[in-house]
Short mmCIF file of C-alpha atoms in Angstrom, two decimals:
data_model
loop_
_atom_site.label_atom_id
_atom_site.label_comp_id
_atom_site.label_asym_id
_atom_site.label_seq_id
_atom_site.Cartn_x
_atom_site.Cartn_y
_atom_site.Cartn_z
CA UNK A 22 13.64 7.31 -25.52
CA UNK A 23 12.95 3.69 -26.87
CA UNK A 24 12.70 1.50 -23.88
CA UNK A 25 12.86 -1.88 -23.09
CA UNK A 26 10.44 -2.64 -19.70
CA UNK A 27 10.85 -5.94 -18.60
CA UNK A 28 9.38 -8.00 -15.45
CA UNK A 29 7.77 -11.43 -14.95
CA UNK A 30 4.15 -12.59 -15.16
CA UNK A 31 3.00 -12.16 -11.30
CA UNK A 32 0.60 -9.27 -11.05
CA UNK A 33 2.36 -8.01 -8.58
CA UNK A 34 5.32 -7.09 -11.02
CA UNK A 35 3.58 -7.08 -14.69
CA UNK A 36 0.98 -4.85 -13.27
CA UNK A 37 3.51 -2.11 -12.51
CA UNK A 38 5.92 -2.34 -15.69
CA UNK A 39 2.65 -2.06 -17.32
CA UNK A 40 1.82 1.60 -15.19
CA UNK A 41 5.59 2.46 -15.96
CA UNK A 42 5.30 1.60 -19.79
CA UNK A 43 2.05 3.67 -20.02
CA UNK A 44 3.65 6.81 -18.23
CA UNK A 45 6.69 6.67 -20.52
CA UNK A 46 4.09 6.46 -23.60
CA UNK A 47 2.19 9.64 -22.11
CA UNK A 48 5.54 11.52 -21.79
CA UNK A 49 6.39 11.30 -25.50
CA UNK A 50 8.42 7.97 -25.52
CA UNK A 51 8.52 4.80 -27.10
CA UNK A 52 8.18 1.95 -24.63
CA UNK A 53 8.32 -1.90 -25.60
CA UNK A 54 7.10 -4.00 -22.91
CA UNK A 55 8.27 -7.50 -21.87
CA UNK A 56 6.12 -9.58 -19.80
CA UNK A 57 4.63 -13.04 -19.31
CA UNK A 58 2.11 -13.92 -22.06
CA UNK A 59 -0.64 -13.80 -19.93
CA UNK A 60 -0.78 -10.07 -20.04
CA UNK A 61 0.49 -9.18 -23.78
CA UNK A 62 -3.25 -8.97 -25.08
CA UNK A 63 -4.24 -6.17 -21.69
CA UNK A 64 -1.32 -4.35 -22.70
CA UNK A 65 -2.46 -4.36 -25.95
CA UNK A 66 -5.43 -3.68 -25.28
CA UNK A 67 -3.78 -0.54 -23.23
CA UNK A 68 -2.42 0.72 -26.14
CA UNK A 69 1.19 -0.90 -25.48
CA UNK A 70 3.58 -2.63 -27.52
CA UNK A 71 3.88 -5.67 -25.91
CA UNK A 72 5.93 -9.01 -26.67
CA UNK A 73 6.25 -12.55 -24.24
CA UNK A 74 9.60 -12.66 -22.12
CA UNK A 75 11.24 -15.57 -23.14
CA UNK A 76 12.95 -17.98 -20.76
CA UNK A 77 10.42 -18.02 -17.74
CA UNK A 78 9.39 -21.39 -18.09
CA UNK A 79 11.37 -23.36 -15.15
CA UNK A 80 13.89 -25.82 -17.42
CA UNK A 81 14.66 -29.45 -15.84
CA UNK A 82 17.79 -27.99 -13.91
CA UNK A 83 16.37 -25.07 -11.93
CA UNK A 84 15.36 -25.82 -7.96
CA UNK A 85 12.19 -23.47 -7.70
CA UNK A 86 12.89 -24.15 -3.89
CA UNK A 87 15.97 -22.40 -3.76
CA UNK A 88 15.21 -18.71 -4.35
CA UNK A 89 18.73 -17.49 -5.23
CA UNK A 90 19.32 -19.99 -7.65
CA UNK A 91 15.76 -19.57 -9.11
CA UNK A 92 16.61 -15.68 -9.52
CA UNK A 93 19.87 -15.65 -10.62
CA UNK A 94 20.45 -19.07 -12.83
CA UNK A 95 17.54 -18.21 -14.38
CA UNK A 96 17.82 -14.96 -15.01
CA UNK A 97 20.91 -15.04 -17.22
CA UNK A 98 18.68 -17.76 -19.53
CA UNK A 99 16.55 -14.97 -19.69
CA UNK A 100 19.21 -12.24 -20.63
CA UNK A 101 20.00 -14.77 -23.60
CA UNK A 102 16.43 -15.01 -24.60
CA UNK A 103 16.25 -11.65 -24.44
CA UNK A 104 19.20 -10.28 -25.82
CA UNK A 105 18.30 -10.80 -29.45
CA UNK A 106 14.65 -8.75 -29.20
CA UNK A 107 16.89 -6.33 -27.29
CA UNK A 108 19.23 -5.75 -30.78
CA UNK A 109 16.20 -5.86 -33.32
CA UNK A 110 14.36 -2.96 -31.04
CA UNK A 111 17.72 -1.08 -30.44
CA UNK A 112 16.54 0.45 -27.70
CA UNK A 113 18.34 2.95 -25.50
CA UNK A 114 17.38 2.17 -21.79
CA UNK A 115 15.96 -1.51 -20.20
CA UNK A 116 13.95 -0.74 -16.58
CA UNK A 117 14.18 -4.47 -15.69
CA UNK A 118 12.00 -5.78 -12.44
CA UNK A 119 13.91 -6.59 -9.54
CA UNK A 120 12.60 -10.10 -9.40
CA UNK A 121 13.80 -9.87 -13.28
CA UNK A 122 17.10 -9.72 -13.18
CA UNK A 123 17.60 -10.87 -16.80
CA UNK A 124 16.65 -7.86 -18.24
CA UNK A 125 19.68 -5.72 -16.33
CA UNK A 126 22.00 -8.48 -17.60
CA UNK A 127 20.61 -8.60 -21.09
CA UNK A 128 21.26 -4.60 -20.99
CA UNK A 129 24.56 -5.02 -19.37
CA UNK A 130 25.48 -7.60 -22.32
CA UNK A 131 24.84 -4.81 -24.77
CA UNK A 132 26.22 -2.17 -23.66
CA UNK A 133 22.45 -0.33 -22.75
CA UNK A 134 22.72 1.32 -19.60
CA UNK A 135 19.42 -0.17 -17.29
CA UNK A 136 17.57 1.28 -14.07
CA UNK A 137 15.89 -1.48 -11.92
CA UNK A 138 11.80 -1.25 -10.97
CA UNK A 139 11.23 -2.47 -7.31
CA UNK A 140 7.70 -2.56 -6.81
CA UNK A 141 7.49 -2.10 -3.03
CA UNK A 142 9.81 -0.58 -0.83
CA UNK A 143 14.06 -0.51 -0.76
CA UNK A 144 14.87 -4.24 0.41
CA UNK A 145 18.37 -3.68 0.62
CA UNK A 146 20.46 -4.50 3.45
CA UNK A 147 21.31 -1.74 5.67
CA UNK A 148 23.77 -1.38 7.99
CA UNK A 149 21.04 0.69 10.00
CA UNK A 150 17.75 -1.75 10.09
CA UNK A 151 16.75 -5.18 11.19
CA UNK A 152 16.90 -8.10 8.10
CA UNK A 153 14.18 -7.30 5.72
CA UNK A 154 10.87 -9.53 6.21
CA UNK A 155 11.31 -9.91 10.14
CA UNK A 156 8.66 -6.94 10.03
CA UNK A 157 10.80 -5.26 13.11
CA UNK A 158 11.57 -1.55 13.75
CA UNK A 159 14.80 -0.43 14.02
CA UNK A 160 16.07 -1.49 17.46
CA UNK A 161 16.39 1.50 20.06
CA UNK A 162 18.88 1.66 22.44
CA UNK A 163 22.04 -0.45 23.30
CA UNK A 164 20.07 -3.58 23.87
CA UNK A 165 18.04 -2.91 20.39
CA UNK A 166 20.63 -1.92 18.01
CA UNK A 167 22.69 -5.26 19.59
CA UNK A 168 19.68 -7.42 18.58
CA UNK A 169 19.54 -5.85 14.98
CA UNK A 170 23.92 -6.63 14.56
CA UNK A 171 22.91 -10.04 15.89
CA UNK A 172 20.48 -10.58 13.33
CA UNK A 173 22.11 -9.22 10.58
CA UNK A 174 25.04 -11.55 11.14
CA UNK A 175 22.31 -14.62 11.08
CA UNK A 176 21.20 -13.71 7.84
CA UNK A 177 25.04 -12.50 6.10
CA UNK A 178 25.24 -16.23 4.93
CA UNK A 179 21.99 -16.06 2.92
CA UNK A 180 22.84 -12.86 1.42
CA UNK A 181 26.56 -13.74 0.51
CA UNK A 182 24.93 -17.26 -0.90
CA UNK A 183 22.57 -15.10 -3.11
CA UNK A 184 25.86 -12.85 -4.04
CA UNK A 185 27.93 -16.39 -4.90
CA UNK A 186 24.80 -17.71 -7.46
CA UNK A 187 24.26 -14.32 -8.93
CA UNK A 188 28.66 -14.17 -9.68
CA UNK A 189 28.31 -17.59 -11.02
CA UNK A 190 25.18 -16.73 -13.19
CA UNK A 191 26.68 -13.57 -14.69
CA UNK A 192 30.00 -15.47 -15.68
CA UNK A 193 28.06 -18.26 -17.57
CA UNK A 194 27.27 -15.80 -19.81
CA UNK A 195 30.37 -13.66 -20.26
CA UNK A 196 29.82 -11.20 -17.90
CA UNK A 197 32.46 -10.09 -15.14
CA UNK A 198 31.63 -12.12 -11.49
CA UNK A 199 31.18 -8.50 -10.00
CA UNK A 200 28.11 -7.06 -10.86
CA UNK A 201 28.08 -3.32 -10.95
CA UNK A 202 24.19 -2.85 -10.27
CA UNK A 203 22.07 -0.62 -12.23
CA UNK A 204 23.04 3.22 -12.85
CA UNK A 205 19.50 4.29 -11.04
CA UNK A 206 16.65 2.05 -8.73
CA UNK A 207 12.90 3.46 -8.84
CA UNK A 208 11.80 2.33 -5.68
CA UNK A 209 7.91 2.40 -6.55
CA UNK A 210 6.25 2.68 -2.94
CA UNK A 211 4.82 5.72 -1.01
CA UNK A 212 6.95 7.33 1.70
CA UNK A 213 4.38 5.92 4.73
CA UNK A 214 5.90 2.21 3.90
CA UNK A 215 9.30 3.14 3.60
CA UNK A 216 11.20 3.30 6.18
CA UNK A 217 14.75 6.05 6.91
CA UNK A 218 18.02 4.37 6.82
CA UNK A 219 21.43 5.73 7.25
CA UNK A 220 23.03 4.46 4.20
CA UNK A 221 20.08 5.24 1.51
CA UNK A 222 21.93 4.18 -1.68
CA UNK A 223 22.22 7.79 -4.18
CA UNK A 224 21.60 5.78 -6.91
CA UNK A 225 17.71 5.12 -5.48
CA UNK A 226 14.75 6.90 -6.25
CA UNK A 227 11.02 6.97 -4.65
CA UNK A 228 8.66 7.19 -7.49
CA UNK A 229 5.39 6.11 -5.98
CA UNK A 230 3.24 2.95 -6.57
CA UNK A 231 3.06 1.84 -10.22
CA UNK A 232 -0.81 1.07 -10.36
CA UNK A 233 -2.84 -0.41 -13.05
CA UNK A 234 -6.05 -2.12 -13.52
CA UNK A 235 -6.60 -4.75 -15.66
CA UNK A 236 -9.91 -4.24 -16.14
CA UNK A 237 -12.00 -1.53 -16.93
CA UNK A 238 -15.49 -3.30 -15.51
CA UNK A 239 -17.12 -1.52 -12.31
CA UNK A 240 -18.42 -4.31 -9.66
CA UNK A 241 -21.27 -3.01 -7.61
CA UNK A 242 -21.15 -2.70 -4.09
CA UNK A 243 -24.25 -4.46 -2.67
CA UNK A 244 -27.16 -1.67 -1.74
CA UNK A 245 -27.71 0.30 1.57
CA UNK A 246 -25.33 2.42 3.46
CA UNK A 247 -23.93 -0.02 5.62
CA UNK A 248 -20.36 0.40 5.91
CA UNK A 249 -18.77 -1.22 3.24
CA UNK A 250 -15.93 -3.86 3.63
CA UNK A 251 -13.27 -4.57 0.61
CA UNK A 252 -12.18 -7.68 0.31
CA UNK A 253 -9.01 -7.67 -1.89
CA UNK A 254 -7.12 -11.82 -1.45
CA UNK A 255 -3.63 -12.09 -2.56
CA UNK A 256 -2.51 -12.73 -6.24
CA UNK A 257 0.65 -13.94 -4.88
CA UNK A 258 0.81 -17.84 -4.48
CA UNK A 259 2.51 -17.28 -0.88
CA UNK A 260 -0.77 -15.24 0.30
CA UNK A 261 -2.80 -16.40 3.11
CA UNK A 262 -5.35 -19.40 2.12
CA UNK A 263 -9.18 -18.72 2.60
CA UNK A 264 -8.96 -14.98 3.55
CA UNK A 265 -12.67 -14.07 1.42
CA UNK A 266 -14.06 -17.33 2.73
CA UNK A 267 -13.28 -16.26 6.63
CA UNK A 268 -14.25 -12.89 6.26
CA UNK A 269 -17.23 -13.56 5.12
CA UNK A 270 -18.07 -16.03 7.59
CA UNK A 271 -17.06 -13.64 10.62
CA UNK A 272 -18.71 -10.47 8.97
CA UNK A 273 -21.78 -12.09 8.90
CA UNK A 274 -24.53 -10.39 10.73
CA UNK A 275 -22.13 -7.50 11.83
CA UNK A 276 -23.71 -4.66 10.16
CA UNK A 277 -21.37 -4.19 7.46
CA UNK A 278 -21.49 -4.88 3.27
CA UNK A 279 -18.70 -6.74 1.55
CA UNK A 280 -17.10 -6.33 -2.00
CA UNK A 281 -14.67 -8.37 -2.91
CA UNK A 282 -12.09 -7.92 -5.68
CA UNK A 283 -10.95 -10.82 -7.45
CA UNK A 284 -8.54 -11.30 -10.59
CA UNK A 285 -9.68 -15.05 -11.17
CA UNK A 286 -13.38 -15.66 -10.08
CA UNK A 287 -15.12 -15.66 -6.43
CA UNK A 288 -17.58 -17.77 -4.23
CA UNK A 289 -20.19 -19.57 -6.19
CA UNK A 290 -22.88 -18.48 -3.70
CA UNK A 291 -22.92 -15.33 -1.55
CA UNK A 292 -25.26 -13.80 1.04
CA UNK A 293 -27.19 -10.78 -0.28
CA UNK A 294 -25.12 -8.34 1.58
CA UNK A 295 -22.00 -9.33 -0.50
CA UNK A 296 -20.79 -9.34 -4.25
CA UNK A 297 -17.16 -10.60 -5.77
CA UNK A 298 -15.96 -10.12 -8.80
CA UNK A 299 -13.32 -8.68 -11.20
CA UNK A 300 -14.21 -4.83 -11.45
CA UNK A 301 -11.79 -1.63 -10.85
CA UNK A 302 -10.15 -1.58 -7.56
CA UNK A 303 -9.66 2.20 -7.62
CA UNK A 304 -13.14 2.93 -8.06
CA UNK A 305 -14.16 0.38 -4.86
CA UNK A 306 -11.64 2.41 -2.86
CA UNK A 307 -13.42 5.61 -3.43
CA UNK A 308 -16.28 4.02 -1.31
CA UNK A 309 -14.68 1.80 0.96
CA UNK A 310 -14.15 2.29 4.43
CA UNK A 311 -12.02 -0.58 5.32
CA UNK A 312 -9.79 -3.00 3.12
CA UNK A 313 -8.80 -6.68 3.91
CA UNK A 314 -5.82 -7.37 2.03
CA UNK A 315 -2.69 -9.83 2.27
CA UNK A 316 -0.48 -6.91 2.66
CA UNK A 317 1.26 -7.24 -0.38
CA UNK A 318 2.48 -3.92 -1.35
CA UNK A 319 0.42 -3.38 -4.54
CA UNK A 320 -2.98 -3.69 -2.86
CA UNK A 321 -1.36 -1.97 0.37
CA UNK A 322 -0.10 0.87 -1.34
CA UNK A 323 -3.34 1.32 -3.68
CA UNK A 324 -5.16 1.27 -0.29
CA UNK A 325 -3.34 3.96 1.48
CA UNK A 326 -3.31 6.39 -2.03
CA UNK A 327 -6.92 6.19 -1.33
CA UNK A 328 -5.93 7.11 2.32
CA UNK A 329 -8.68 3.44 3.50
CA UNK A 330 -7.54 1.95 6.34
CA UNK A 331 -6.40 -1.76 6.34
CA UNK A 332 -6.64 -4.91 8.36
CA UNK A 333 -3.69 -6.82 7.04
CA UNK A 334 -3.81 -10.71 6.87
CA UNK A 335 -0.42 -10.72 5.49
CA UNK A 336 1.24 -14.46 4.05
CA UNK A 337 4.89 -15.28 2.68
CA UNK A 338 7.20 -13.36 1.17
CA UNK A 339 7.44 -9.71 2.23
CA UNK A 340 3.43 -9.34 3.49
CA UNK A 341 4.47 -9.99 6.81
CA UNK A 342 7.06 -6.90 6.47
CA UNK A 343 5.03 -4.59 4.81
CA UNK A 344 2.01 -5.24 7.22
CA UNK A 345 4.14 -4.49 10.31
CA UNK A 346 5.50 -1.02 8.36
CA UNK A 347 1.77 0.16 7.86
CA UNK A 348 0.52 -1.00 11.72
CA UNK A 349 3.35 1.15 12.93
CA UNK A 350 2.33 4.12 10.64
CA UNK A 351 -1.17 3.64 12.38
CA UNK A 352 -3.13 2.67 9.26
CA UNK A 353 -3.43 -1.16 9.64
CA UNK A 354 -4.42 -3.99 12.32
CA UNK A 355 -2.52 -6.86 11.87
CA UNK A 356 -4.73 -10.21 11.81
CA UNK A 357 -2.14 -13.52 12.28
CA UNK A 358 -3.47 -16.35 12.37
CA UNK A 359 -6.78 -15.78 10.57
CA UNK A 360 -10.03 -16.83 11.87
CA UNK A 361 -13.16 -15.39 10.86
CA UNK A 362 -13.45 -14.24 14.41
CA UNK A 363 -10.24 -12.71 14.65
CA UNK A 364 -10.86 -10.81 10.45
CA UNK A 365 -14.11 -9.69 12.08
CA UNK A 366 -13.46 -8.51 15.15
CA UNK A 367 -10.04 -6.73 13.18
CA UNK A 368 -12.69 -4.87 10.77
CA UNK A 369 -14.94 -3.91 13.74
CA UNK A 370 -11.65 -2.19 15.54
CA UNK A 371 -11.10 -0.25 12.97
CA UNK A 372 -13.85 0.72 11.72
CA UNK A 373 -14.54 1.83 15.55
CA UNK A 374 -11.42 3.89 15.97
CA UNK A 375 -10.89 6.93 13.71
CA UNK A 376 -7.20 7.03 14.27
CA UNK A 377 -6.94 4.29 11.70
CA UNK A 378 -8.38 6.36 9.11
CA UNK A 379 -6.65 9.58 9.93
CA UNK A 380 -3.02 7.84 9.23
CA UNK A 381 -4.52 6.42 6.28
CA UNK A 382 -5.42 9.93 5.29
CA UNK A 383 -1.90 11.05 6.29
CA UNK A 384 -0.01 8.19 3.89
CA UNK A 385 -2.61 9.54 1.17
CA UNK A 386 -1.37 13.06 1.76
CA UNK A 387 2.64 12.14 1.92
CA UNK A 388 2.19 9.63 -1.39
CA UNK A 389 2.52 13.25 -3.76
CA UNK A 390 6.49 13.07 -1.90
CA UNK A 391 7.79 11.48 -4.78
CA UNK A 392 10.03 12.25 -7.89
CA UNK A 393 9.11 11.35 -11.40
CA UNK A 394 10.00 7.77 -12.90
CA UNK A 395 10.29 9.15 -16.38
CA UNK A 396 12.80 11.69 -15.36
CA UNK A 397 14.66 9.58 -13.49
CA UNK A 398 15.34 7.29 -16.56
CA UNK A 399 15.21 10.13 -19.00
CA UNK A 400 18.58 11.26 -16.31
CA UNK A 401 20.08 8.47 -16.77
CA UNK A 402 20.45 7.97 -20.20
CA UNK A 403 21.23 11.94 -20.55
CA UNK A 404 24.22 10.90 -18.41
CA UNK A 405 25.02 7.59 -20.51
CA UNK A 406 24.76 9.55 -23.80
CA UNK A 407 22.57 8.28 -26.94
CA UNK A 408 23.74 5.00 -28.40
CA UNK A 409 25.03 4.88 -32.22
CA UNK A 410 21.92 5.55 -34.87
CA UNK A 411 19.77 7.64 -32.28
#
């Protein structure tokens, strides 16, 4: 297959197109990746072909406050920067991002059928859960499953808003107002942070965590056999402020060592028993015992592959959600608001309990539950049939 893999330039979405393009180049195909520039030379450097997605800049007209309209209006500027790299490659399948919609409508414009990448867990709407992000269970019970209707009818508006901005995005450029969706979703998570639901679309697929490092530098762990503490802040500008700052303040003198991963530098100063830096996260895991994390789903998920237990100082966005799904599962402690008393005395709990390792242990061992990404796609486009000239 040539294929088109397209996503924006937060981490938290290049770094798994990236993972995805590499395991379609292992399998014998021909990926092309689209990203933000800041990552074309590492995918180079990968061994990728790699070219800037156009249109990401935010133009005069776009309200970054207003997330529909900053998904949708934007992504069909996007599809038209797009479209014409899209006919020189003439490629046969797009895997566009979720936050990326452009790439499904660039692919839609053409005529190439297109399989969406979420990089965390289903976020769909389900007649069966709570909203997505209020980080609740499923209610139990008459009283529960009345709260969950209520709820769901508070947030319809929003989601028939979002519907209304992505109709009027898709007929600016030509497209029909309904949008038919992609032909498959790889929902790129491990079975531990999903959760059931009665109406689990066929169309979706769990394909495990797309994980990459950027780097391929090892960051020492500071000496002695301590246990050691990874520090891991969010790359996502709604993460929690000051996390490596507080946890070093309330770890100090508590017995433990701290290494903290970084993508864009650390302290100036740090206390002997401590070192920051960017170096491979998977390798750190191999020797942690505990991870403090934002609970974004990359670092979450790499944490719990590792089967490390996690004290969760989750943000905006969906941390908040995805930190409630892994304190249920019995891997994480949930630390809200953050204090370095409160990170501290987090790490010491579960560091002190081995139940919070054992369910790490358990998400490690239920993470190999999960079909192949390459397959998946390769399905689809056996289904779709090869496009003229291939």
């Amino acid at each position: 297959m040539r294929v088109a893999v397209v996503a924006g330039p937060d981490p938290g979405h290049a770094f798994p197109a990236i993972a995805l393009s590499l395991l379609f180049r292992a399998a014998g195909d021909e990926p092309i990746l689209f990203t933000g520039s800041r990552w074309v030379p590492a995918a180079h450097a990968a061994g990728l072909r790699a070219l800037p997605l156009g249109g990401l800049a935010p133009r005069p007209e776009d309200d970054d406050l207003d997330a529909g309209q900053r998904i949708h209006s934007r992504a069909a500027f996007v599809s038209t920067e797009l479209l014409p790299d899209l006919e020189r490659e003439n490629v046969d399948l797009v895997v566009s991002d979720i936050l990326t919609a452009g790439g499904g409508m660039a692919a839609e414009r053409l005529g190439i059928p297109w399989v969406e990448l979420s990089p965390h867990p289903l976020y769909s709407p389900s007649k069966g859960l709570p909203p997505i992000g209020s980080g609740l269970a499923p209610g139990i019970g008459i009283r529960g499953r009345l709260r969950d209707v209520v709820m769901r009818a508070l947030t319809a508006r929003s989601i028939a808003q979002g519907r209304v901005q992505r109709s009027n995005a898709r007929t600016s450029i030509g497209l029909p107002a309904e949008d038919p969706g992609p032909t498959a979703r790889l929902v790129a998570t491990i079975p531990a942070l999903e959760v059931h639901r009665p109406d689990w679309p066929a169309e979706a697929h769990v394909v495990g965590p797309l994980l990459w490092e950027p780097t391929d530098d090892l960051l020492d762990a500071p000496d002695g056999s301590a246990p050691l503490v990874m520090v891991a802040p969010s790359t996502a500008f709604t993460g929690a402020e000051g996390m490596l700052e507080m946890a070093l303040k309330g770890l100090d003198g508590k017995g433990v060592r701290v290494v903290a991963s970084v993508l864009d530098g650390g302290p100036d100063a740090l206390p002997n028993w401590a070192n920051a830096g960017l170096g491979r996260q998977d390798e750190l895991l191999r020797r942690a015992d505990v991870v403090v994390c934002g609970g974004g789903h990359g670092m979450l998920a790499k944490s719990l592959v590792h089967g490390v237990p996690v004290v969760a100082v989750p943000g905006g966005g969906d941390q908040w959600e995805l930190a409630n799904r892994a304190a249920r599962q019995g891997s994480a402690v949930i630390v809200r608001p953050p204090t370095p008393t409160s990170i501290a005395d987090a790490v010491a709990t579960v560091l002190s309990d081995p139940r919070f390792a054992r369910a790490a242990g358990a998400a490690a061992d239920g993470s190999q539950s999960v079909e192949d990404p390459v397959s998946v796609c390769r399905h689809v486009l056996a289904r779709s049939g090869p496009r003229s000239g291939h």
